[in-house]
XYZ file of C-alpha atoms in Angstrom:
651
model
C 34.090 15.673 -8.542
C 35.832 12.238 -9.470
C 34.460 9.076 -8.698
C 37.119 8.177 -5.864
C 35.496 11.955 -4.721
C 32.363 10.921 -4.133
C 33.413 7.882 -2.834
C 35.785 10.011 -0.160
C 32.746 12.597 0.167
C 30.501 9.380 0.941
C 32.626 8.142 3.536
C 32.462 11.137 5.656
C 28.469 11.034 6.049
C 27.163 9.003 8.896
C 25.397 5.599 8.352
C 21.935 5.711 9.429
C 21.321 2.103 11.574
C 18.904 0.373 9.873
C 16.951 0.068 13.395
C 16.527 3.722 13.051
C 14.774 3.358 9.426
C 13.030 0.010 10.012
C 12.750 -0.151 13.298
C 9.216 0.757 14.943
C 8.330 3.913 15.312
C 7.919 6.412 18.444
C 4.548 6.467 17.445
C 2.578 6.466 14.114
C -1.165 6.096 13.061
C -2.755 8.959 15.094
C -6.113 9.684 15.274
C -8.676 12.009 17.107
C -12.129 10.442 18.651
C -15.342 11.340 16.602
C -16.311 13.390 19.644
C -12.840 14.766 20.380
C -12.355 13.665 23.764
C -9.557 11.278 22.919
C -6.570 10.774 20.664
C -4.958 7.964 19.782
C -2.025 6.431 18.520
C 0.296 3.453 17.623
C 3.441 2.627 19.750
C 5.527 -0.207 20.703
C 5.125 -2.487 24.079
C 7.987 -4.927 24.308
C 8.969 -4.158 20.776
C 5.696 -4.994 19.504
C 3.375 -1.755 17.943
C 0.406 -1.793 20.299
C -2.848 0.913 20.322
C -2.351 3.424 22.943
C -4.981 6.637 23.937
C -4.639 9.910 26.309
C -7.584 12.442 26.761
C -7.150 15.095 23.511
C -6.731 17.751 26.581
C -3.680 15.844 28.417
C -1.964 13.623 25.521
C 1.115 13.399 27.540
C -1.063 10.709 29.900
C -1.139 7.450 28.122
C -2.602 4.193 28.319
C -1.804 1.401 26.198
C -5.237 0.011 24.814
C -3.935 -3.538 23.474
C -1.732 -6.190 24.623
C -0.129 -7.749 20.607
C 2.720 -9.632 21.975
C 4.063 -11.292 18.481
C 2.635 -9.193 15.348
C 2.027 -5.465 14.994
C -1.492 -4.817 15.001
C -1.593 -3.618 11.331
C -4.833 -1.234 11.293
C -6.893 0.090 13.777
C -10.306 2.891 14.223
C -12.223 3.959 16.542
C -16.045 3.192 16.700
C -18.614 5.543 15.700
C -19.937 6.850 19.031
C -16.023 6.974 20.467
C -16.870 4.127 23.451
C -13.812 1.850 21.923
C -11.009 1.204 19.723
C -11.819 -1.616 16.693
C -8.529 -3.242 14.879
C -7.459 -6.193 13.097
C -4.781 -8.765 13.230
C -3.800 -12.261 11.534
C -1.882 -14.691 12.479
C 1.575 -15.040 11.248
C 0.348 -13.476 8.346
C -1.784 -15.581 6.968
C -3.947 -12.421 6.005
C -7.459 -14.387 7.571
C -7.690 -10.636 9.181
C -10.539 -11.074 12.534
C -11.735 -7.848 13.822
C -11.376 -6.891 17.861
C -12.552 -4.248 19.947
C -11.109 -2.763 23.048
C -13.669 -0.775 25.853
C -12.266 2.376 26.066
C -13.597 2.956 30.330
C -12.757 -0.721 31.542
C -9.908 -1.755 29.038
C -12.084 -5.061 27.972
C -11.337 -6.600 25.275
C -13.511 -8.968 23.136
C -13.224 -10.577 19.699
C -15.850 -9.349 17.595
C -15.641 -12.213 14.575
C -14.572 -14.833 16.789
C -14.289 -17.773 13.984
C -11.378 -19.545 12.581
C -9.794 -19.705 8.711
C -12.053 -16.046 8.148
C -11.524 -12.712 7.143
C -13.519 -10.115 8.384
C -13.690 -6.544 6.712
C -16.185 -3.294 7.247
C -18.595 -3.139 4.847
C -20.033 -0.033 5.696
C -20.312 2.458 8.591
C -22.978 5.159 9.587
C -22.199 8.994 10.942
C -25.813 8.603 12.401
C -26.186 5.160 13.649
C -23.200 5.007 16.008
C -23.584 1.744 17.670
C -23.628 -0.460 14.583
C -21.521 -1.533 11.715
C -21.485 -3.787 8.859
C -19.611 -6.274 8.516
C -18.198 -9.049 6.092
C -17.339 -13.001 7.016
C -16.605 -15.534 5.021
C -16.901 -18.199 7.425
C -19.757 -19.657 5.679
C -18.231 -20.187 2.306
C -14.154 -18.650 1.791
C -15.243 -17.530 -1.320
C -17.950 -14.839 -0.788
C -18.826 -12.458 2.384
C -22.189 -12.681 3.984
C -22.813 -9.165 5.542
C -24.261 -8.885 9.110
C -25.184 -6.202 10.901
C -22.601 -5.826 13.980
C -24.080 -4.209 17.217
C -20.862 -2.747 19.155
C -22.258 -2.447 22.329
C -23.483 -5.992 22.730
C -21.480 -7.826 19.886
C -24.209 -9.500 18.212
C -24.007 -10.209 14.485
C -27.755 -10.285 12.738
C -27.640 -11.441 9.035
C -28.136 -8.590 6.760
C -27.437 -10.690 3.392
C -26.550 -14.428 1.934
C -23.608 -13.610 -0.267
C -23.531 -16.186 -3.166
C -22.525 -14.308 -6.244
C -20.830 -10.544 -4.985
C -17.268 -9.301 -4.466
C -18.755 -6.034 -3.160
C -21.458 -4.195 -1.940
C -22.112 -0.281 -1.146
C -24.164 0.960 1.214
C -25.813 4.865 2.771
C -26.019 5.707 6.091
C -28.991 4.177 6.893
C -26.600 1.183 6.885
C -28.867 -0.025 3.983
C -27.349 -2.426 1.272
C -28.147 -0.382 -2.099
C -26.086 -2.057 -4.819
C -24.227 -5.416 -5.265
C -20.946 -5.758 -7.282
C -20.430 -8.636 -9.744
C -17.578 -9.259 -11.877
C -18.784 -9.748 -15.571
C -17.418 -11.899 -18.480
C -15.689 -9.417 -19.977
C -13.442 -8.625 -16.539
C -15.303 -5.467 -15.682
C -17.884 -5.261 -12.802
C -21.656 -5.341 -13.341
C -23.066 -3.048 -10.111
C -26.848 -4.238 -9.140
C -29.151 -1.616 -7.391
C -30.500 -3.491 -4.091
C -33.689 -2.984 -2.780
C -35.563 -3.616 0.446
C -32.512 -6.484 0.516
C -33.713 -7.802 -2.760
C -30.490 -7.778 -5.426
C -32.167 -6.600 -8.576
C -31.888 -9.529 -11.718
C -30.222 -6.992 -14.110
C -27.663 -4.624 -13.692
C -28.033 -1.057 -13.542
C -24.392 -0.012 -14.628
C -22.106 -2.611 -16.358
C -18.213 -1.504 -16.449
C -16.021 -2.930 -18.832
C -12.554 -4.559 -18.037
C -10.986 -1.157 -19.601
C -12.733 1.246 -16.721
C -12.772 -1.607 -14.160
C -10.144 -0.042 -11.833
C -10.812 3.570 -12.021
C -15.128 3.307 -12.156
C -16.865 2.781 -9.059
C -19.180 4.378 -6.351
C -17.708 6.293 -3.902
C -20.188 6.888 -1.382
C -23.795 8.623 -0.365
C -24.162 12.511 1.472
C -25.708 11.647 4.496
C -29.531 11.742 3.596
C -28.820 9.760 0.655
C -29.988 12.433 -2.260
C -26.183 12.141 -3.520
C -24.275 9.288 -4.712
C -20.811 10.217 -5.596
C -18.776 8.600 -8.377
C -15.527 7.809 -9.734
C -15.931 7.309 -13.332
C -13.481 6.888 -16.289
C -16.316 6.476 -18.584
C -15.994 8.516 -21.847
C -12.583 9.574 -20.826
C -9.397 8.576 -19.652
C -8.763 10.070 -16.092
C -11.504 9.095 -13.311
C -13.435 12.448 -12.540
C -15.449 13.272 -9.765
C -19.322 13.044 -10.062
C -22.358 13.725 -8.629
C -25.611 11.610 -9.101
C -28.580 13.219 -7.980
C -30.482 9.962 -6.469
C -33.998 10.749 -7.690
C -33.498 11.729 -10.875
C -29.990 10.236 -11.887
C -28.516 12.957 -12.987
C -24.809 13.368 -13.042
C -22.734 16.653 -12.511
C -19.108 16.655 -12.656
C -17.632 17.894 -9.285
C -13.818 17.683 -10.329
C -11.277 16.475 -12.925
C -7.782 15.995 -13.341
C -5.898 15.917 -17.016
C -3.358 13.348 -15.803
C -4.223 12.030 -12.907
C -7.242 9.999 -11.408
C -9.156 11.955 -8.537
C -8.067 10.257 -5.234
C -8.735 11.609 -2.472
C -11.982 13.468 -0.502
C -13.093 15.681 2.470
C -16.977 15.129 3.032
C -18.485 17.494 5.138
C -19.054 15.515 8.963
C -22.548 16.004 9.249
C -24.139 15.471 5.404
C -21.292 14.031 4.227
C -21.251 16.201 1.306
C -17.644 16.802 -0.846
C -15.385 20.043 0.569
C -12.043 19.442 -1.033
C -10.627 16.597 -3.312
C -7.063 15.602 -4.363
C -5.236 13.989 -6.968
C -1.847 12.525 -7.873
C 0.627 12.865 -10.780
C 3.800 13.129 -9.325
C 2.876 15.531 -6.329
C -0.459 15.503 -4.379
C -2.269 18.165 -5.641
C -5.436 19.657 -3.030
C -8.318 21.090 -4.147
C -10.813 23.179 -1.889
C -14.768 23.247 -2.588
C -15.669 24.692 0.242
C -14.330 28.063 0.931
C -13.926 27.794 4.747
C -11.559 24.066 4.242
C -10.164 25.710 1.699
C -8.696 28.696 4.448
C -7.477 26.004 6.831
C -5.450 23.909 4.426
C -4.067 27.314 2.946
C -3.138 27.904 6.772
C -1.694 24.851 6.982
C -0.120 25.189 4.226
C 1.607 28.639 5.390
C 2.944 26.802 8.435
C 3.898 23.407 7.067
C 6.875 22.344 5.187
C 6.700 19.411 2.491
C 3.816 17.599 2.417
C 1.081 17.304 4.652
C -2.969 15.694 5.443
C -5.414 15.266 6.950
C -5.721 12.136 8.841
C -8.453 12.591 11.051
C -11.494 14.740 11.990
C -13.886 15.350 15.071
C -17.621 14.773 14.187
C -18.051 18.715 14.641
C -14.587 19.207 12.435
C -13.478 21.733 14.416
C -10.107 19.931 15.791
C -7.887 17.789 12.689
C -5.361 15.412 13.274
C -2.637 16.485 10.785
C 0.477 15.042 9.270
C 3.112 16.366 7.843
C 6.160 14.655 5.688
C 9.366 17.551 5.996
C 10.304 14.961 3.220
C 13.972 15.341 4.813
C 12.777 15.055 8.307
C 10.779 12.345 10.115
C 7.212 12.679 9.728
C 5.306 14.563 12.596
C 1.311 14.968 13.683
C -0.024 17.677 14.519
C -3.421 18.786 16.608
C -5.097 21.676 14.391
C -7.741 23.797 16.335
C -9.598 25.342 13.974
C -11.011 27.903 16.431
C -8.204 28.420 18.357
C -6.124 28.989 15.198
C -3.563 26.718 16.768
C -0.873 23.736 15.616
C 0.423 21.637 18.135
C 3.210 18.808 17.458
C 1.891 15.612 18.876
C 4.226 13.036 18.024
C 7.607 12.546 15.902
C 7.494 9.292 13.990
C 11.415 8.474 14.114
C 12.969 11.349 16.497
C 16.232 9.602 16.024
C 15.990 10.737 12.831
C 16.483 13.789 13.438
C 19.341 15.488 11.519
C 20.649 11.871 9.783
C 21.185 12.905 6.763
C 17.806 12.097 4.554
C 18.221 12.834 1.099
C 15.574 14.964 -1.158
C 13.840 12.906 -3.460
C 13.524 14.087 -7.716
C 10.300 13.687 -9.486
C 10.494 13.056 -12.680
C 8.842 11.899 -15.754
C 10.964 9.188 -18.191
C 9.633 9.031 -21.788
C 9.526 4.750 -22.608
C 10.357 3.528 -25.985
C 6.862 3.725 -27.376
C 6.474 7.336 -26.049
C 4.862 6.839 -23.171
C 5.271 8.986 -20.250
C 6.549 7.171 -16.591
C 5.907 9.350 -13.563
C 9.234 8.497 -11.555
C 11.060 9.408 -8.012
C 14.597 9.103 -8.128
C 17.084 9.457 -4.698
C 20.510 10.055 -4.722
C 23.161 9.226 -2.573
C 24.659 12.016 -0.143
C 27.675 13.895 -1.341
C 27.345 13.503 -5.107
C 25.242 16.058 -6.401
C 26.910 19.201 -5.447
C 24.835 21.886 -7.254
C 21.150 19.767 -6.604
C 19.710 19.244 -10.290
C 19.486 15.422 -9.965
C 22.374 14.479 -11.548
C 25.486 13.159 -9.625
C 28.716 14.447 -10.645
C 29.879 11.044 -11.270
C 27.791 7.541 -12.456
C 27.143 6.061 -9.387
C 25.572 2.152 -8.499
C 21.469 2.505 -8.721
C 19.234 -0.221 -7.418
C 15.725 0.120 -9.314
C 13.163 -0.453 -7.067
C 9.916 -1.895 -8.408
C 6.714 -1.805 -6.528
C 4.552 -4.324 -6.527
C 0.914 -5.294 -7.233
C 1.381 -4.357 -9.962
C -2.065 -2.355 -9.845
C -0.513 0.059 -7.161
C 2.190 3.363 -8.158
C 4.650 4.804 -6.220
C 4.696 8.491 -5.195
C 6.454 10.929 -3.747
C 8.057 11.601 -0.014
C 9.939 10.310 2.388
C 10.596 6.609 1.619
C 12.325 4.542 4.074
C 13.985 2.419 1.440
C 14.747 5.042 -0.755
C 16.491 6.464 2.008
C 18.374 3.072 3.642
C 19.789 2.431 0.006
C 20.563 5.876 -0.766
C 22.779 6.313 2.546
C 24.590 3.478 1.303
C 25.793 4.955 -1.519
C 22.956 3.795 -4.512
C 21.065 5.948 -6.024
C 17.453 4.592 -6.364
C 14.662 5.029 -9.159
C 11.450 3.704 -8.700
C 9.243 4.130 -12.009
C 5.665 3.698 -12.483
C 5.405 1.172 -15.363
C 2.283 1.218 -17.411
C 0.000 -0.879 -15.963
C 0.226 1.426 -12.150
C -2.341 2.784 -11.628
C -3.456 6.642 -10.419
C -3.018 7.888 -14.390
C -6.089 7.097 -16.144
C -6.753 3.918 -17.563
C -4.796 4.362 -20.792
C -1.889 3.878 -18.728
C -3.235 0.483 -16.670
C -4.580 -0.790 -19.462
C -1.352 -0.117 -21.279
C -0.307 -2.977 -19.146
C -2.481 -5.523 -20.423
C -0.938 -9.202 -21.371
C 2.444 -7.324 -20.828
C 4.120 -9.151 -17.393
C 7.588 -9.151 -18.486
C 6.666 -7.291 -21.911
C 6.323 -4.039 -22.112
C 5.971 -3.392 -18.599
C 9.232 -4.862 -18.387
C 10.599 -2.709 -21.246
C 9.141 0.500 -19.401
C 11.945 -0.547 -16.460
C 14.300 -1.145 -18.901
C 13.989 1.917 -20.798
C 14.017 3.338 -16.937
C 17.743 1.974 -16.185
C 18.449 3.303 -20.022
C 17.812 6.876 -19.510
C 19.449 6.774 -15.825
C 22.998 5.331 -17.864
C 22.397 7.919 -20.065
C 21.993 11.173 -17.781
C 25.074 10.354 -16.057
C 22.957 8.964 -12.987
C 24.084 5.080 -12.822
C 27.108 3.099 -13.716
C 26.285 0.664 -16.338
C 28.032 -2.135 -14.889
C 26.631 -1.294 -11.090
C 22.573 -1.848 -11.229
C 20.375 -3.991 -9.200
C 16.853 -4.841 -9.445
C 14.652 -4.803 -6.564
C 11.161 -5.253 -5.490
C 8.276 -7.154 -3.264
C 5.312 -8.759 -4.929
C 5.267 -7.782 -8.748
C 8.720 -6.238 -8.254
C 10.206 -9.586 -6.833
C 8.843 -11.246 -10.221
C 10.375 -8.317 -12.112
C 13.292 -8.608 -10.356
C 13.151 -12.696 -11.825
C 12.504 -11.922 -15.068
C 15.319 -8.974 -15.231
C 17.626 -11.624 -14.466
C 16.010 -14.113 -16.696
C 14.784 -12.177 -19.861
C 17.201 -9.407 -19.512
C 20.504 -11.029 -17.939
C 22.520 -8.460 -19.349
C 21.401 -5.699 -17.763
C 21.448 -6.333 -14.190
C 24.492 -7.436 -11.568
C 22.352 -8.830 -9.093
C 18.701 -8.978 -7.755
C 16.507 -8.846 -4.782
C 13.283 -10.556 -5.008
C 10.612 -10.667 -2.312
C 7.726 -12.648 -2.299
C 7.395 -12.406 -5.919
C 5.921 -15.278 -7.896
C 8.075 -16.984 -10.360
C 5.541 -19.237 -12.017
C 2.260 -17.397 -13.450
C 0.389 -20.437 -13.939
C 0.648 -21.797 -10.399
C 0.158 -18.370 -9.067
C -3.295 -18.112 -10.567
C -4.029 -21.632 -9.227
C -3.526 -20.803 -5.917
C -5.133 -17.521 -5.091
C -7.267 -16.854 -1.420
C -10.679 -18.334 -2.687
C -11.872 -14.268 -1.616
C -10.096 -13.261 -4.839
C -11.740 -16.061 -7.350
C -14.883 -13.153 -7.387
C -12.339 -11.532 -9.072
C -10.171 -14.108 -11.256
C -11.843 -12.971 -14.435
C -10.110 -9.846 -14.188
C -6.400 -11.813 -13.543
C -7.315 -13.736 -16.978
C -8.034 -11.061 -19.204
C -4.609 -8.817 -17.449
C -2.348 -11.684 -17.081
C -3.036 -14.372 -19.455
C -6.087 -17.192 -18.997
C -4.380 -20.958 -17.582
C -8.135 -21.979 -18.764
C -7.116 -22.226 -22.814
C -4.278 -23.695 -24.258
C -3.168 -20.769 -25.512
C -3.481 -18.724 -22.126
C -1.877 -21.443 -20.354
C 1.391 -21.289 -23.118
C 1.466 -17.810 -22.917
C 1.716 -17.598 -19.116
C 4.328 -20.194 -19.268
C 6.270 -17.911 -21.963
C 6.295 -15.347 -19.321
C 6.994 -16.911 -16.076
C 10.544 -16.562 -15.023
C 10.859 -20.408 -14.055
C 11.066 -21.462 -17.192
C 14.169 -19.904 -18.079
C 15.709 -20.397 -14.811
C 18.518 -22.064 -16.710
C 19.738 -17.847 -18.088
C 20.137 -16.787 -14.563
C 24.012 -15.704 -14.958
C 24.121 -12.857 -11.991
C 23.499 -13.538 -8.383
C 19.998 -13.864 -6.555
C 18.539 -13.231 -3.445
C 15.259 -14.483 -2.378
C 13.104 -14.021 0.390
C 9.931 -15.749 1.737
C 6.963 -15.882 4.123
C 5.930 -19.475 4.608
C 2.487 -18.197 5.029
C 1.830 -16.382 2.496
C -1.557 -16.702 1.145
C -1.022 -14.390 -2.179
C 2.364 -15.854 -3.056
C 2.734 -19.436 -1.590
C 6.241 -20.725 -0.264
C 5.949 -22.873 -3.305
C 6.886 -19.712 -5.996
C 10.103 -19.479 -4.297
C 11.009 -22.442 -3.268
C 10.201 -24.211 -7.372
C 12.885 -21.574 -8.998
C 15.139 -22.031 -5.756
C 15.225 -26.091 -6.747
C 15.165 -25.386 -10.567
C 18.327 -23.047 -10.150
C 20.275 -25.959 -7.778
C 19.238 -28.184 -10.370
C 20.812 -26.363 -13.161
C 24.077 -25.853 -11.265
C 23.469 -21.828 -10.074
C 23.243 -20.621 -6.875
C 20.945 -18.946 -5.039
C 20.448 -17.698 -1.639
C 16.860 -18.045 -0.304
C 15.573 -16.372 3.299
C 12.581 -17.970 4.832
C 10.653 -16.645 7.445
C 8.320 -19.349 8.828
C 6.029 -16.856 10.588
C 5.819 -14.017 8.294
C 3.265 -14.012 4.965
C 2.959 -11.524 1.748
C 6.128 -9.369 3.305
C 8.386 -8.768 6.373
C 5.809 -7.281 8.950
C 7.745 -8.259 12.371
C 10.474 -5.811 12.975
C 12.958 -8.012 13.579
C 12.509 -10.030 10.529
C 12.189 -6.717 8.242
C 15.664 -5.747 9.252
C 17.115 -9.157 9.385
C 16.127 -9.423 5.808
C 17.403 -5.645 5.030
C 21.055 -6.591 6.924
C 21.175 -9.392 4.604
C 20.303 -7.539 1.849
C 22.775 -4.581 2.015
C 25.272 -7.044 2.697
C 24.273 -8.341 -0.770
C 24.058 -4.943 -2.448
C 27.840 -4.431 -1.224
C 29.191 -7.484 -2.316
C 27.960 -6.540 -5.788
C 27.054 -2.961 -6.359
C 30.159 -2.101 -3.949
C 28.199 0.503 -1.721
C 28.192 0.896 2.097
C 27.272 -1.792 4.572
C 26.130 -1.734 8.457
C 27.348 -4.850 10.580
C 25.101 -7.697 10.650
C 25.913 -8.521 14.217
C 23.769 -10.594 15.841
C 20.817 -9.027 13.582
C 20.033 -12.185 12.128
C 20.141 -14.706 14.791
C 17.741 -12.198 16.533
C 15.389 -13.172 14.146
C 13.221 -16.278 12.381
C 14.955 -16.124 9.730
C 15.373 -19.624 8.014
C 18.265 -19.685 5.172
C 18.332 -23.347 3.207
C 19.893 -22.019 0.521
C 23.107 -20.010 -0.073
C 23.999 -19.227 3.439
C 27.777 -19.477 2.394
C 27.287 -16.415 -0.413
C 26.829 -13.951 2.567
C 30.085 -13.605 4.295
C 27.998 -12.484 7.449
């Protein structure tokens, strides 16, 4: 097939609306009541994704639980004893998350953390004690959370601990503080045993920077006589152990050669480990107990793709499931375990239903140093005839980065994958060293290296795809949110050759102002950002992170930019984008920048999200020459804010 083939064959596939991708769901987030009674799920209310509940027995009877009216409520669980519904919510993203709770018999609803400029998180919660939780506020002092005991039925907060020093704290069942977490000198965490409140002066375990982000507790069995690890210790990949509590000895439970171990099933009652999973390029599940192990191997008879477990009664006889087709929207399902039953209860995107979604190729790309990048690549319809990956002709690729950049991507359905893939682009998304999920080798491969070797990794990424045939050399983007929008500025900036345009979302474009700026919850952790990134504390740190920050060398930006911005971002500040949006217009090259005054680390409101996307593929097309879907009035619908570069969009 000839280029102008696939072009032709491309024409005569239908263009998925982008409302149908990143628009809100039919529903999403389902979940079954700890006593069954109830399930529960996420669904708009004048456009806006609200918490909504039926009885488990007669889910086609709803009632909508919460009233949002401007953000999506972005997480939400139900209390212990299954009287209400607890979620969270910001305001215009300014991530200083308060925690709510909604009656489930009279509908009241009552902030629980009722302060302001605080975030509130769970600390722990008890499978016994039903009526309480702990919680975290840093209302007292922004850097550190004090933890309080939370009673649910009347809403009063008792003081559990003064937090002066901690980023962390674990706790058993009892809802008993038993170790405090301190970042050390060295970047790792130094874990302090607690008891009868008192913080011990010296630590029991002290992790090094190297393990720091693959070593940590993960949890007590219900009567406390088993702590469960994650620990990279001694090797590279975190394993699964066991520490007997009254003697402290450890048995390995389970182990993975390439991958960390993710994932768990405790048992409801002692909350001892059934099945674990882990994740190289495919989830991988792993039965302990013999009776989970039957039901996810009937699951796994009647499912398609991928699928989970997203929620379980206290007496685990009825799971919520989901299930990803991969090229199908994403359904739950209501598993009886008695009944031997599977009942669909809900489609994510039912207007998705035969669009054509494109299968997505894991891979693994070999770097230039001979490391190995787990990678998902997506093609565009119509141009791989005989399904091996490879398109019969180069086509345009946008290489989409993911951000944190201590986060990977994975495997299944991907709604951008699949928006710039209908449009004609094939997309690669690579995990560059420093992702994490692969053993600490790999993060800590990553070390020092923003817009080094991590940067190479993509590189080397975009040099393979060229080479198997899969992009046009002179047709690919660079694309990403967070870490990916600063590697989409320094692709254009340390490696102007290789890229025809970029996309950068909320991505910082000065390191040393980045680092200055941080929520004061993260300075707990700042060590850690010194010892990956580069320390602003010593002259040399503060060169080096000035050798590596993309605003610097604003002046090499030769290929077109676009920008986009929450004003209230509290990772990224408006100021990232806005200093390399005034240090381009100073040096003569334009830009266009997208600012969304009520938005904060990403594009949460629907409206703006697709704004920002119809702008975007009208972008893509002007440069990578791939599909487009009218603007319309997409944009005005929005809050989107464009000071810079309106006049580059044609829309």
């Amino acid at each position: 097939m000839t280029a102008t083939a696939t072009t032709d064959a491309l024409a005569t596939v239908p263009l998925i609306p982008r409302d149908h991708i990143f628009g809100n769901p039919t529903r999403a987030g389902g979940k079954i009541s700890p006593d069954g009674k109830w399930v529960s799920w996420m669904a708009p209310h004048e456009g806006v994704m609200n918490v909504w509940m039926a009885p488990s027995d007669d889910p086609d009877n709803p009632r909508r639980m919460t009233s949002a009216t401007e953000r999506p409520i972005p997480a939400y669980f139900w209390s212990p004893d299954s009287t209400s519904l607890l979620y969270i919510q910001d305001k215009g993203g300014d991530e200083n998350f308060l925690l709510y709770q909604v009656n489930v018999e009279s509908g009241e609803e009552r902030c629980l953390t009722p302060f302001e400029n605080t975030r509130a998180q769970v600390v722990g919660a008890s499978d016994t004690i039903k009526d309480t939780i702990l919680v975290g506020i840093n209302n007292r002092d922004p850097r550190f959370h004090d933890v309080h005991k939370l009673n649910l039925k009347t809403g009063e907060m008792e003081l559990v601990y003064e937090n002066n020093a901690y980023v962390g704290f674990e706790s058993d069942d009892s809802l008993t503080l038993r170790w405090a977490i301190q970042q050390n000198a060295a970047g790792g965490n130094d874990m302090f045993e607690i008891v009868d409140g008192v913080v011990a002066e010296a630590p029991r375990e002290s992790i090094g920077m190297d393990d720091a982000l693959t070593t940590g507790t993960a949890g007590y069995t219900t009567d406390g006589s088993v702590l469960y690890w994650l620990d990279s210790r001694g090797r590279d990949t975190a394993a699964l152990y066991a520490e007997d509590t009254a003697t402290g000895e450890r048995t390995l439970v389970a182990e993975h050669d390439k991958a960390d171990v993710g994932g768990t099933m405790r048992d409801t009652k002692t909350g001892v480990v059934q099945a674990w999973s882990a994740t190289y390029l495919r989830t991988e599940h792993h039965a302990i107990d013999p009776e989970i192990g039957a039901a996810l191997a009937w699951l796994r008879k009647r499912l398609d793709g991928d699928f989970g477990i997203q929620s379980r009664t206290d007496d685990d006889r009825k799971w919520l499931v989901w299930n990803d087709p991969l090229t199908a929207p994403i359904r739950a399902y209501l598993y009886d375990r008695d009944a031997d039953t599977l009942t669909e209860f809900y489609n994510t995107r039912p207007e998705l239903e035969g669009a054509p979604l494109q299968p997505m190729h894991a891979l693994e790309i070999t770097s230039r140093d001979g490391l190995t990048l787990p990678s998902f690549l997506t093609l565009p319809p119509a141009c791989d005839e005989d399904g091996d990956g490879i398109p019969s002709e180069p086509v345009p690729m946008v290489l989409l980065v993911h951000g944190g950049p201590w986060a990977r991507d994975g495997y299944g359905y991907n709604r951008t994958h699949q928006w710039l893939a209908n449009r004609g682009y094939a997309v690669l998304s690579v995990n560059f060293r420093g992702s994490t999920g692969f053993g600490k080798s790999f993060i800590n491969a990553g070390n020092l290296e923003w817009s080094g070797k991590m940067h190479d990794d993509l590189i080397d990424a975009v040099e393979w795809a060229v080479e198997k045939g899969i992009a046009a050399r002179d047709k690919v983007a660079i694309m990403g949110g967070s870490y990916g929008g600063y590697a989409t500025l320094v692709g254009l900036t340390f490696t102007p050759d290789v890229f025809v345009c970029g996309v950068d979302i909320v991505g910082p474009s000065n390191l040393e102002t980045l680092l200055e700026t941080i929520p004061p919850y993260w300075e707990p952790l700042v060590k850690q950002f010194h010892e990956r990134m580069g320390n602003p504390g010593t002259p040399e740190g503060l060169e080096f992170l000035k050798s590596i920050s993309p605003l610097y060398k604003a002046d090499k930006i030769e290929k077109p930019l676009l920008i986009g911005q929450g004003a209230n971002d509290p990772r990224v500040k408006q100021a990232e984008s806005d200093q390399i949006v005034s240090a381009m217009e100073a040096a003569g090259i334009p830009v266009t920048y997208v600012l969304f005054p009520d938005e904060g680390h990403g594009f949460h409101r629907p409206e703006n999200n697709i704004a920002f996307n119809a702008i975007t593929e009208e972008f893509l097309s002007r440069y990578l020459g791939g599909r487009a879907e009218a603007a319309g009035d997409t944009v005005a619908k929005s809050t989107a804010q464009i000071p810079n570069g309106a006049e580059h969009l044609g829309l």
